[in-house]
Amino acid sequence: MQMEDKIIHYTSDELIRVSVAVTRTITQKARTCHNLSPVASAALGRAMTGAVLLAGDYKNHEGVSLKFNGDGPLGAVHADCFDSHYVRGYVDHPQLDIPLKANGKLDVSGAVGQHGQLSVTRFTPEKMTYTSQAELVSGEIAEDLAYYLLTSEQVPSTISLGVLVARDYSIAASGGFLVQALPGARDEDLARVEANITCIGPITSYLSGHPDGEELAGIILSGMHYKELYRQPLSWRCTCSRDRIKNVLMSLRPADKEELLNDPQVEMTCQYCGARYVISHDELVALFEQKET
Ligand SMILES: [Zn+2]
């Protein structure tokens, strides 16, 4: 059964916001584009889902860019969500293979590293950007994002992210949720939400049994009055294009241009999506002449 990737936002009368993201197709796409190992799929899938949950209101076409720069062997994990519904990402060492944890689970924390920094860049509709940073607390991605939200944005949040990788390395489930208390939320309601969340169990197992995520908010906000605010499909998309690559080439220093002209063609690969662009020598000559006129 194929489920469409999506984000759904809910709000309750008790001043609690819940966002649920289903990202299996996006994580699968990333796996295929970058030939990700299982642990790299889990780390990047979690990070991209986190980016979706942190991105702003779709009406404002906001975006967020996350970079988990840990001291683990996976290197940095990059995840972007732009226009609130397009997602892309990559990791420095996509084929990293490390032993499973003692409990048989993928060791995301061991891959990302438990020390380092999380950088969060927010893009607003006015094209202004703000970057802030927090220390990584566990390298598990969700906890790192929750710590960031609390310390840098002063929003107490519960965030849960999970990716289930099948034996054939395909993505069986991917998604997560974000719960935030709006100002004025009562402690007893938050305690109830916390108890409700424990009923879900591990998010990865939950999503493998309920891949559409439609009932998650009902469990989290059980016993409360809530409504769906809006929902939106999500898709894997990169911002790279032949024109952008050409712009990069045109902006090179004259000496670098000269050097490129010695080659029969120029090949560039987009690190975000793996797309390969080949610019022929003739095209390059035309391009560089165009700049001078
Ligand atoms: Zn690209």
mmCIF file of C-alpha atoms and ligand atoms in Angstrom:
data_model
loop_
_atom_site.group_PDB
_atom_site.id
_atom_site.type_symbol
_atom_site.label_atom_id
_atom_site.label_comp_id
_atom_site.label_asym_id
_atom_site.label_seq_id
_atom_site.Cartn_x
_atom_site.Cartn_y
_atom_site.Cartn_z
ATOM 1 C CA MET A 1 0.000 0.000 0.000
ATOM 2 C CA GLN A 2 1.524 3.299 -1.099
ATOM 3 C CA MET A 3 1.011 6.254 1.249
ATOM 4 C CA GLU A 4 1.519 9.788 0.098
ATOM 5 C CA ASP A 5 4.064 11.793 2.063
ATOM 6 C CA LYS A 6 2.438 14.654 3.937
ATOM 7 C CA ILE A 7 2.453 16.954 6.895
ATOM 8 C CA ILE A 8 -0.676 17.544 8.973
ATOM 9 C CA HIS A 9 -1.004 20.293 11.584
ATOM 10 C CA TYR A 10 -3.488 20.149 14.458
ATOM 11 C CA THR A 11 -4.332 22.415 17.354
ATOM 12 C CA SER A 12 -6.269 21.716 20.526
ATOM 13 C CA ASP A 13 -8.464 23.912 22.725
ATOM 14 C CA GLU A 14 -5.935 23.129 25.459
ATOM 15 C CA LEU A 15 -3.319 25.208 23.555
ATOM 16 C CA ILE A 16 -1.269 22.307 22.297
ATOM 17 C CA ARG A 17 -0.046 22.069 18.723
ATOM 18 C CA VAL A 18 0.701 18.779 17.055
ATOM 19 C CA SER A 19 2.319 18.260 13.653
ATOM 20 C CA VAL A 20 2.569 14.813 12.074
ATOM 21 C CA ALA A 21 4.838 14.051 9.110
ATOM 22 C CA VAL A 22 4.879 10.947 6.924
ATOM 23 C CA THR A 23 8.065 10.849 4.840
ATOM 24 C CA ARG A 24 8.588 7.299 3.566
ATOM 25 C CA THR A 25 8.763 8.221 -0.129
ATOM 26 C CA ILE A 26 11.155 11.136 0.487
ATOM 27 C CA THR A 27 13.481 8.973 2.553
ATOM 28 C CA GLN A 28 13.309 6.242 -0.087
ATOM 29 C CA LYS A 29 14.157 8.834 -2.753
ATOM 30 C CA ALA A 30 17.160 10.026 -0.732
ATOM 31 C CA ARG A 31 18.256 6.423 -0.280
ATOM 32 C CA THR A 32 18.181 5.813 -4.032
ATOM 33 C CA CYS A 33 19.781 9.151 -5.029
ATOM 34 C CA HIS A 34 22.693 8.809 -2.610
ATOM 35 C CA ASN A 35 22.900 5.002 -2.364
ATOM 36 C CA LEU A 36 22.574 5.322 1.416
ATOM 37 C CA SER A 37 23.550 2.587 3.849
ATOM 38 C CA PRO A 38 20.823 1.638 6.369
ATOM 39 C CA VAL A 39 22.247 3.790 9.159
ATOM 40 C CA ALA A 40 22.715 6.727 6.754
ATOM 41 C CA SER A 41 19.074 6.299 5.602
ATOM 42 C CA ALA A 42 17.924 6.370 9.223
ATOM 43 C CA ALA A 43 19.960 9.466 10.095
ATOM 44 C CA LEU A 44 19.032 11.404 6.958
ATOM 45 C CA GLY A 45 15.374 10.288 7.066
ATOM 46 C CA ARG A 46 15.088 11.500 10.637
ATOM 47 C CA ALA A 47 16.830 14.792 9.808
ATOM 48 C CA MET A 48 14.620 15.464 6.759
ATOM 49 C CA THR A 49 11.486 14.664 8.772
ATOM 50 C CA GLY A 50 12.752 17.037 11.461
ATOM 51 C CA ALA A 51 13.231 19.752 8.828
ATOM 52 C CA VAL A 52 9.648 19.264 7.642
ATOM 53 C CA LEU A 53 8.324 19.551 11.200
ATOM 54 C CA LEU A 54 10.382 22.672 11.945
ATOM 55 C CA ALA A 55 9.611 24.456 8.666
ATOM 56 C CA GLY A 56 7.093 27.213 8.992
ATOM 57 C CA ASP A 57 3.631 27.908 7.828
ATOM 58 C CA TYR A 58 3.053 26.813 4.222
ATOM 59 C CA LYS A 59 1.114 29.990 3.465
ATOM 60 C CA ASN A 60 4.267 32.004 4.015
ATOM 61 C CA HIS A 61 6.535 29.735 1.974
ATOM 62 C CA GLU A 62 9.018 29.474 4.777
ATOM 63 C CA GLY A 63 11.902 27.102 4.949
ATOM 64 C CA VAL A 64 14.499 25.642 7.210
ATOM 65 C CA SER A 65 17.935 24.183 6.697
ATOM 66 C CA LEU A 66 19.451 21.817 9.278
ATOM 67 C CA LYS A 67 23.049 20.754 9.609
ATOM 68 C CA PHE A 68 24.025 18.159 12.205
ATOM 69 C CA ASN A 69 27.756 18.475 12.496
ATOM 70 C CA GLY A 70 28.710 15.664 14.851
ATOM 71 C CA ASP A 71 31.997 13.941 15.576
ATOM 72 C CA GLY A 72 30.805 10.547 14.307
ATOM 73 C CA PRO A 73 31.969 8.694 11.164
ATOM 74 C CA LEU A 74 28.885 9.683 9.126
ATOM 75 C CA GLY A 75 30.146 13.284 8.915
ATOM 76 C CA ALA A 76 27.629 16.097 8.640
ATOM 77 C CA VAL A 77 23.938 15.462 7.939
ATOM 78 C CA HIS A 78 22.253 18.168 5.853
ATOM 79 C CA ALA A 79 18.477 18.473 5.485
ATOM 80 C CA ASP A 80 16.439 21.261 3.890
ATOM 81 C CA CYS A 81 12.730 21.889 3.720
ATOM 82 C CA PHE A 82 11.768 24.824 1.526
ATOM 83 C CA ASP A 83 8.418 26.368 0.577
ATOM 84 C CA SER A 84 7.331 24.276 3.587
ATOM 85 C CA HIS A 85 6.866 21.146 1.487
ATOM 86 C CA TYR A 86 9.875 20.415 -0.701
ATOM 87 C CA VAL A 87 12.602 18.385 0.957
ATOM 88 C CA ARG A 88 16.173 17.417 0.138
ATOM 89 C CA GLY A 89 19.255 16.308 2.031
ATOM 90 C CA TYR A 90 22.553 14.462 2.022
ATOM 91 C CA VAL A 91 25.190 13.084 4.368
ATOM 92 C CA ASP A 92 28.956 13.365 4.008
ATOM 93 C CA HIS A 93 29.588 9.593 4.050
ATOM 94 C CA PRO A 94 26.508 7.923 2.553
ATOM 95 C CA GLN A 95 27.876 4.369 2.523
ATOM 96 C CA LEU A 96 28.902 4.294 6.170
ATOM 97 C CA ASP A 97 28.330 0.912 7.767
ATOM 98 C CA ILE A 98 28.670 0.488 11.523
ATOM 99 C CA PRO A 99 27.564 -2.350 13.812
ATOM 100 C CA LEU A 100 23.992 -2.412 15.114
ATOM 101 C CA LYS A 101 23.368 -1.437 18.719
ATOM 102 C CA ALA A 102 23.101 -4.187 21.335
ATOM 103 C CA ASN A 103 19.287 -4.056 20.975
ATOM 104 C CA GLY A 104 19.541 -4.771 17.228
ATOM 105 C CA LYS A 105 18.654 -1.215 16.171
ATOM 106 C CA LEU A 106 20.569 1.019 13.754
ATOM 107 C CA ASP A 107 23.125 3.072 15.653
ATOM 108 C CA VAL A 108 22.229 6.589 14.471
ATOM 109 C CA SER A 109 23.853 8.223 17.474
ATOM 110 C CA GLY A 110 27.076 6.274 16.861
ATOM 111 C CA ALA A 111 27.053 7.364 13.210
ATOM 112 C CA VAL A 112 26.254 11.045 13.798
ATOM 113 C CA GLY A 113 28.327 11.369 16.976
ATOM 114 C CA GLN A 114 27.274 12.516 20.408
ATOM 115 C CA HIS A 115 29.277 15.722 20.365
ATOM 116 C CA GLY A 116 29.149 18.585 17.929
ATOM 117 C CA GLN A 117 26.736 21.228 16.791
ATOM 118 C CA LEU A 118 23.346 21.542 15.219
ATOM 119 C CA SER A 119 22.919 24.620 13.014
ATOM 120 C CA VAL A 120 19.427 25.725 12.107
ATOM 121 C CA THR A 121 18.905 28.331 9.399
ATOM 122 C CA ARG A 122 15.419 29.720 8.968
ATOM 123 C CA PHE A 123 14.310 31.401 5.757
ATOM 124 C CA THR A 124 11.446 33.822 6.012
ATOM 125 C CA PRO A 125 9.151 35.055 3.232
ATOM 126 C CA GLU A 126 11.170 38.285 3.062
ATOM 127 C CA LYS A 127 14.183 36.143 2.150
ATOM 128 C CA MET A 128 15.835 36.986 5.426
ATOM 129 C CA THR A 129 17.798 34.217 7.035
ATOM 130 C CA TYR A 130 18.576 33.538 10.662
ATOM 131 C CA THR A 131 21.044 30.911 11.771
ATOM 132 C CA SER A 132 21.335 29.701 15.327
ATOM 133 C CA GLN A 133 23.163 26.813 16.900
ATOM 134 C CA ALA A 134 22.909 24.369 19.751
ATOM 135 C CA GLU A 135 25.126 21.601 21.020
ATOM 136 C CA LEU A 136 24.203 18.061 20.030
ATOM 137 C CA VAL A 137 22.924 16.186 23.074
ATOM 138 C CA SER A 138 22.776 12.612 21.795
ATOM 139 C CA GLY A 139 23.227 12.450 18.023
ATOM 140 C CA GLU A 140 19.829 10.723 17.820
ATOM 141 C CA ILE A 141 18.465 13.723 15.816
ATOM 142 C CA ALA A 142 15.061 14.059 17.574
ATOM 143 C CA GLU A 143 16.551 14.824 20.988
ATOM 144 C CA ASP A 144 19.014 17.220 19.410
ATOM 145 C CA LEU A 145 16.181 19.113 17.717
ATOM 146 C CA ALA A 146 14.131 19.243 20.939
ATOM 147 C CA TYR A 147 17.133 20.639 22.808
ATOM 148 C CA TYR A 148 17.663 23.216 20.068
ATOM 149 C CA LEU A 149 13.997 24.294 20.156
ATOM 150 C CA LEU A 150 14.118 24.693 23.925
ATOM 151 C CA THR A 151 17.430 26.519 24.212
ATOM 152 C CA SER A 152 17.496 28.601 21.019
ATOM 153 C CA GLU A 153 13.821 29.229 20.295
ATOM 154 C CA GLN A 154 12.479 28.881 23.875
ATOM 155 C CA VAL A 155 9.747 26.482 22.785
ATOM 156 C CA PRO A 156 9.377 23.361 24.951
ATOM 157 C CA SER A 157 8.758 20.575 22.455
ATOM 158 C CA THR A 158 8.447 16.841 22.251
ATOM 159 C CA ILE A 159 9.716 15.475 18.984
ATOM 160 C CA SER A 160 9.804 11.900 17.816
ATOM 161 C CA LEU A 161 11.349 10.704 14.541
ATOM 162 C CA GLY A 162 11.731 7.238 13.119
ATOM 163 C CA VAL A 163 12.880 5.417 10.001
ATOM 164 C CA LEU A 164 12.450 1.680 9.517
ATOM 165 C CA VAL A 165 14.841 0.164 6.994
ATOM 166 C CA ALA A 166 13.797 -3.194 5.520
ATOM 167 C CA ARG A 167 16.151 -6.137 4.989
ATOM 168 C CA ASP A 168 16.589 -5.200 1.324
ATOM 169 C CA TYR A 169 17.587 -1.666 2.473
ATOM 170 C CA SER A 170 14.366 -0.127 1.153
ATOM 171 C CA ILE A 171 12.492 2.218 3.475
ATOM 172 C CA ALA A 172 9.566 0.469 5.167
ATOM 173 C CA ALA A 173 8.454 3.465 7.246
ATOM 174 C CA SER A 174 9.563 7.026 7.918
ATOM 175 C CA GLY A 175 7.969 9.887 9.781
ATOM 176 C CA GLY A 176 7.466 11.549 13.104
ATOM 177 C CA PHE A 177 5.641 14.137 15.122
ATOM 178 C CA LEU A 178 6.239 17.401 16.942
ATOM 179 C CA VAL A 179 4.213 18.502 19.967
ATOM 180 C CA GLN A 180 4.481 22.069 21.241
ATOM 181 C CA ALA A 181 2.774 23.842 24.084
ATOM 182 C CA LEU A 182 1.427 27.262 23.141
ATOM 183 C CA PRO A 183 1.713 30.010 25.761
ATOM 184 C CA GLY A 184 -0.953 29.451 28.424
ATOM 185 C CA ALA A 185 -1.109 25.656 28.146
ATOM 186 C CA ARG A 186 -1.812 24.083 31.550
ATOM 187 C CA ASP A 187 0.606 21.702 33.234
ATOM 188 C CA GLU A 188 -2.069 19.047 33.762
ATOM 189 C CA ASP A 189 -2.865 19.013 30.039
ATOM 190 C CA LEU A 190 0.816 18.706 29.192
ATOM 191 C CA ALA A 191 1.137 15.816 31.655
ATOM 192 C CA ARG A 192 -1.798 14.112 29.965
ATOM 193 C CA VAL A 193 -0.197 14.573 26.540
ATOM 194 C CA GLU A 194 3.033 13.126 27.887
ATOM 195 C CA ALA A 195 1.176 10.061 29.182
ATOM 196 C CA ASN A 196 -0.660 9.730 25.847
ATOM 197 C CA ILE A 197 2.650 9.797 23.970
ATOM 198 C CA THR A 198 4.006 6.866 25.970
ATOM 199 C CA CYS A 199 1.060 4.810 24.649
ATOM 200 C CA ILE A 200 2.421 5.183 21.101
ATOM 201 C CA GLY A 201 5.582 3.247 21.879
ATOM 202 C CA PRO A 202 8.570 3.482 19.523
ATOM 203 C CA ILE A 203 7.534 5.651 16.563
ATOM 204 C CA THR A 204 9.212 3.366 14.034
ATOM 205 C CA SER A 205 7.152 0.361 15.131
ATOM 206 C CA TYR A 206 4.039 2.508 15.271
ATOM 207 C CA LEU A 207 4.479 3.807 11.702
ATOM 208 C CA SER A 208 5.233 0.375 10.310
ATOM 209 C CA GLY A 209 1.798 -0.713 11.559
ATOM 210 C CA HIS A 210 0.044 2.599 10.775
ATOM 211 C CA PRO A 211 1.947 4.061 7.810
ATOM 212 C CA ASP A 212 -0.546 6.844 7.066
ATOM 213 C CA GLY A 213 -0.089 8.441 10.522
ATOM 214 C CA GLU A 214 -3.720 9.581 10.450
ATOM 215 C CA GLU A 215 -4.510 8.446 13.990
ATOM 216 C CA LEU A 216 -1.382 9.782 15.689
ATOM 217 C CA ALA A 217 -2.800 13.168 16.661
ATOM 218 C CA GLY A 218 -5.883 11.447 18.086
ATOM 219 C CA ILE A 219 -3.678 9.392 20.393
ATOM 220 C CA ILE A 220 -1.451 12.305 21.405
ATOM 221 C CA LEU A 221 -4.434 14.571 22.101
ATOM 222 C CA SER A 222 -6.659 11.829 23.483
ATOM 223 C CA GLY A 223 -9.288 13.250 25.839
ATOM 224 C CA MET A 224 -8.941 16.754 24.400
ATOM 225 C CA HIS A 225 -10.787 18.854 21.851
ATOM 226 C CA TYR A 226 -8.701 19.324 18.760
ATOM 227 C CA LYS A 227 -9.031 20.042 15.076
ATOM 228 C CA GLU A 228 -6.957 19.692 11.970
ATOM 229 C CA LEU A 229 -5.612 23.075 10.815
ATOM 230 C CA TYR A 230 -4.251 22.063 7.428
ATOM 231 C CA ARG A 231 -2.381 19.375 5.607
ATOM 232 C CA GLN A 232 -0.016 19.377 2.702
ATOM 233 C CA PRO A 233 1.671 16.782 0.504
ATOM 234 C CA LEU A 234 5.458 16.624 0.751
ATOM 235 C CA SER A 235 7.906 15.829 -1.993
ATOM 236 C CA TRP A 236 11.579 15.343 -2.643
ATOM 237 C CA ARG A 237 12.869 18.204 -4.739
ATOM 238 C CA CYS A 238 16.189 19.890 -5.279
ATOM 239 C CA THR A 239 16.778 23.507 -6.252
ATOM 240 C CA CYS A 240 19.643 22.663 -8.585
ATOM 241 C CA SER A 241 19.330 23.184 -12.343
ATOM 242 C CA ARG A 242 21.499 23.558 -15.418
ATOM 243 C CA ASP A 243 21.055 27.328 -15.216
ATOM 244 C CA ARG A 244 22.233 27.425 -11.609
ATOM 245 C CA ILE A 245 25.290 25.375 -12.450
ATOM 246 C CA LYS A 246 26.023 27.771 -15.322
ATOM 247 C CA ASN A 247 25.700 30.730 -12.969
ATOM 248 C CA VAL A 248 28.227 29.132 -10.634
ATOM 249 C CA LEU A 249 30.624 28.614 -13.547
ATOM 250 C CA MET A 250 30.159 32.207 -14.720
ATOM 251 C CA SER A 251 31.020 33.525 -11.276
ATOM 252 C CA LEU A 252 34.397 31.747 -11.174
ATOM 253 C CA ARG A 253 37.648 33.694 -11.164
ATOM 254 C CA PRO A 254 39.242 34.191 -14.634
ATOM 255 C CA ALA A 255 42.142 31.843 -13.780
ATOM 256 C CA ASP A 256 39.725 29.052 -12.825
ATOM 257 C CA LYS A 257 37.780 29.606 -16.034
ATOM 258 C CA GLU A 258 40.965 29.300 -18.069
ATOM 259 C CA GLU A 259 41.717 26.008 -16.398
ATOM 260 C CA LEU A 260 38.254 24.611 -17.106
ATOM 261 C CA LEU A 261 38.651 25.502 -20.770
ATOM 262 C CA ASN A 262 41.566 23.050 -20.983
ATOM 263 C CA ASP A 263 39.178 20.144 -20.375
ATOM 264 C CA PRO A 264 37.004 18.554 -23.079
ATOM 265 C CA GLN A 265 33.976 19.020 -20.803
ATOM 266 C CA VAL A 266 33.053 19.990 -17.269
ATOM 267 C CA GLU A 267 31.139 17.635 -15.007
ATOM 268 C CA MET A 268 29.427 18.832 -11.853
ATOM 269 C CA THR A 269 27.401 16.779 -9.422
ATOM 270 C CA CYS A 270 24.833 18.327 -7.088
ATOM 271 C CA GLN A 271 25.679 17.140 -3.586
ATOM 272 C CA TYR A 272 22.051 17.435 -2.459
ATOM 273 C CA CYS A 273 20.454 15.199 -5.062
ATOM 274 C CA GLY A 274 23.286 13.543 -6.963
ATOM 275 C CA ALA A 275 22.165 15.059 -10.288
ATOM 276 C CA ARG A 276 25.060 15.153 -12.754
ATOM 277 C CA TYR A 277 25.514 18.074 -15.107
ATOM 278 C CA VAL A 278 27.845 17.900 -18.089
ATOM 279 C CA ILE A 279 28.794 21.136 -19.812
ATOM 280 C CA SER A 280 30.619 20.663 -23.110
ATOM 281 C CA HIS A 281 33.695 22.670 -24.027
ATOM 282 C CA ASP A 282 31.777 24.576 -26.725
ATOM 283 C CA GLU A 283 29.017 25.406 -24.284
ATOM 284 C CA LEU A 284 31.576 26.629 -21.790
ATOM 285 C CA VAL A 285 33.262 28.883 -24.342
ATOM 286 C CA ALA A 286 29.876 30.359 -25.266
ATOM 287 C CA LEU A 287 28.992 30.790 -21.614
ATOM 288 C CA PHE A 288 32.176 32.649 -20.722
ATOM 289 C CA GLU A 289 31.909 34.891 -23.794
ATOM 290 C CA GLN A 290 28.364 35.719 -22.852
ATOM 291 C CA LYS A 291 29.562 37.018 -19.485
ATOM 292 C CA GLU A 292 31.947 39.451 -21.117
ATOM 293 C CA THR A 293 29.439 41.087 -23.432
HETATM 294 ZN ZN ZN B 1 20.365 18.948 -6.814
#
